[in-house]
Coordinates of C-alpha atoms and ligand atoms in Angstrom, one line a residue:
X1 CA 0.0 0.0 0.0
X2 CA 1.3 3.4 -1.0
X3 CA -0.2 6.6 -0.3
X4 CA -0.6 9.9 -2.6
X5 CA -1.0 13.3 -1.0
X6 CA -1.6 16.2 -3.5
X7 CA 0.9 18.8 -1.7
X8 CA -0.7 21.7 -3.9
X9 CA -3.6 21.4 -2.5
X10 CA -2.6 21.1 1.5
X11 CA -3.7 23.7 3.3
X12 CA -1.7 22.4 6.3
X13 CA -4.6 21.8 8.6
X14 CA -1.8 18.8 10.2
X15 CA -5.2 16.5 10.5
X16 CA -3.1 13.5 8.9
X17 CA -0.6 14.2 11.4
X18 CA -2.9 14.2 14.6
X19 CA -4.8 10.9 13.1
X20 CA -1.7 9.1 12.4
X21 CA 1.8 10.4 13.5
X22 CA 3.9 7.5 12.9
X23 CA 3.1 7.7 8.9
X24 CA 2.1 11.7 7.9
X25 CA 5.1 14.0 8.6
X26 CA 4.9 17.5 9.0
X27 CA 6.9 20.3 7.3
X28 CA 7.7 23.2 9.8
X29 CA 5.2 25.2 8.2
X30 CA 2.7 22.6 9.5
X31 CA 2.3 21.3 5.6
X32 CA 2.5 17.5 5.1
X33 CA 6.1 16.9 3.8
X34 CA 5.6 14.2 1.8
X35 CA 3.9 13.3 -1.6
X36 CA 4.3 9.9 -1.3
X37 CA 4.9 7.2 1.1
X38 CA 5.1 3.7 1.6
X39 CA 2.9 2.4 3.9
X40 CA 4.6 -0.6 6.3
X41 CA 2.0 -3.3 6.7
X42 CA 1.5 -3.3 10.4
X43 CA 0.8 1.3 9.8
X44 CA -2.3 0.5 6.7
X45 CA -4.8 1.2 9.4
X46 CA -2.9 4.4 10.4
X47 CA -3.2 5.4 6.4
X48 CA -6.8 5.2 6.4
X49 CA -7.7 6.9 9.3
X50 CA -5.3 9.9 7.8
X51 CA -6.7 9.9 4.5
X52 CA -10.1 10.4 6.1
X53 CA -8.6 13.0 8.8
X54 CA -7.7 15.2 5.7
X55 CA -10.5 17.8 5.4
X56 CA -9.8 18.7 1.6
X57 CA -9.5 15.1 0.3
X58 CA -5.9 14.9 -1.2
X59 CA -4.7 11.6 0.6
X60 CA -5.6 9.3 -1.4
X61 CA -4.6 5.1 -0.9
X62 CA -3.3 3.0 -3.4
X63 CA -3.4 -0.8 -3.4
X64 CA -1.7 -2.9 -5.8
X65 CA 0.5 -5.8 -6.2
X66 CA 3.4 -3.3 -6.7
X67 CA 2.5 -1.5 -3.3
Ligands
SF4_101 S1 -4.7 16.8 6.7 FE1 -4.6 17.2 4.5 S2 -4.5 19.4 4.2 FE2 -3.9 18.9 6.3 S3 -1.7 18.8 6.4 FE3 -2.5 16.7 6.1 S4 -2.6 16.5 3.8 FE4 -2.4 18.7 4.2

């Protein structure tokens, strides 16, 4: 599992971050510093409940065989 963040359109609310620490990094400006991350197996939980944390909808999973 992978997840996508649109970084254009973060408004650095840091809701991804308070839902789910361990994955969603902050910038210093409070912006998520990442566009994409790898997901660890035993953290997939933590990347749903920060994709739905996100109040303008930019975190978006991805499943596949590839990640
Ligand atoms: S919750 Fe969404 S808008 Fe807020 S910092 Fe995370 S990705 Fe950006």
């Amino acid at each position: 599992m992978r997840v996508q963040i649109d970084l254009d359109y973060c408004e650095g609310h840091g809701r991804c971050h308070a839902a789910a620490p361990d994955l969603f990094a902050l910038d210093d400006d409070g912006f998520a510093a990442q566009g994409e991350i790898e997901v660890p197996p035993d953290l997939e939980h933590s990347a749903v409940d920060g994709a739905g944390a996100c109040p303008m909808g930019i975190i978006h999973i991805v499943d596949g065989a590839d990640g």
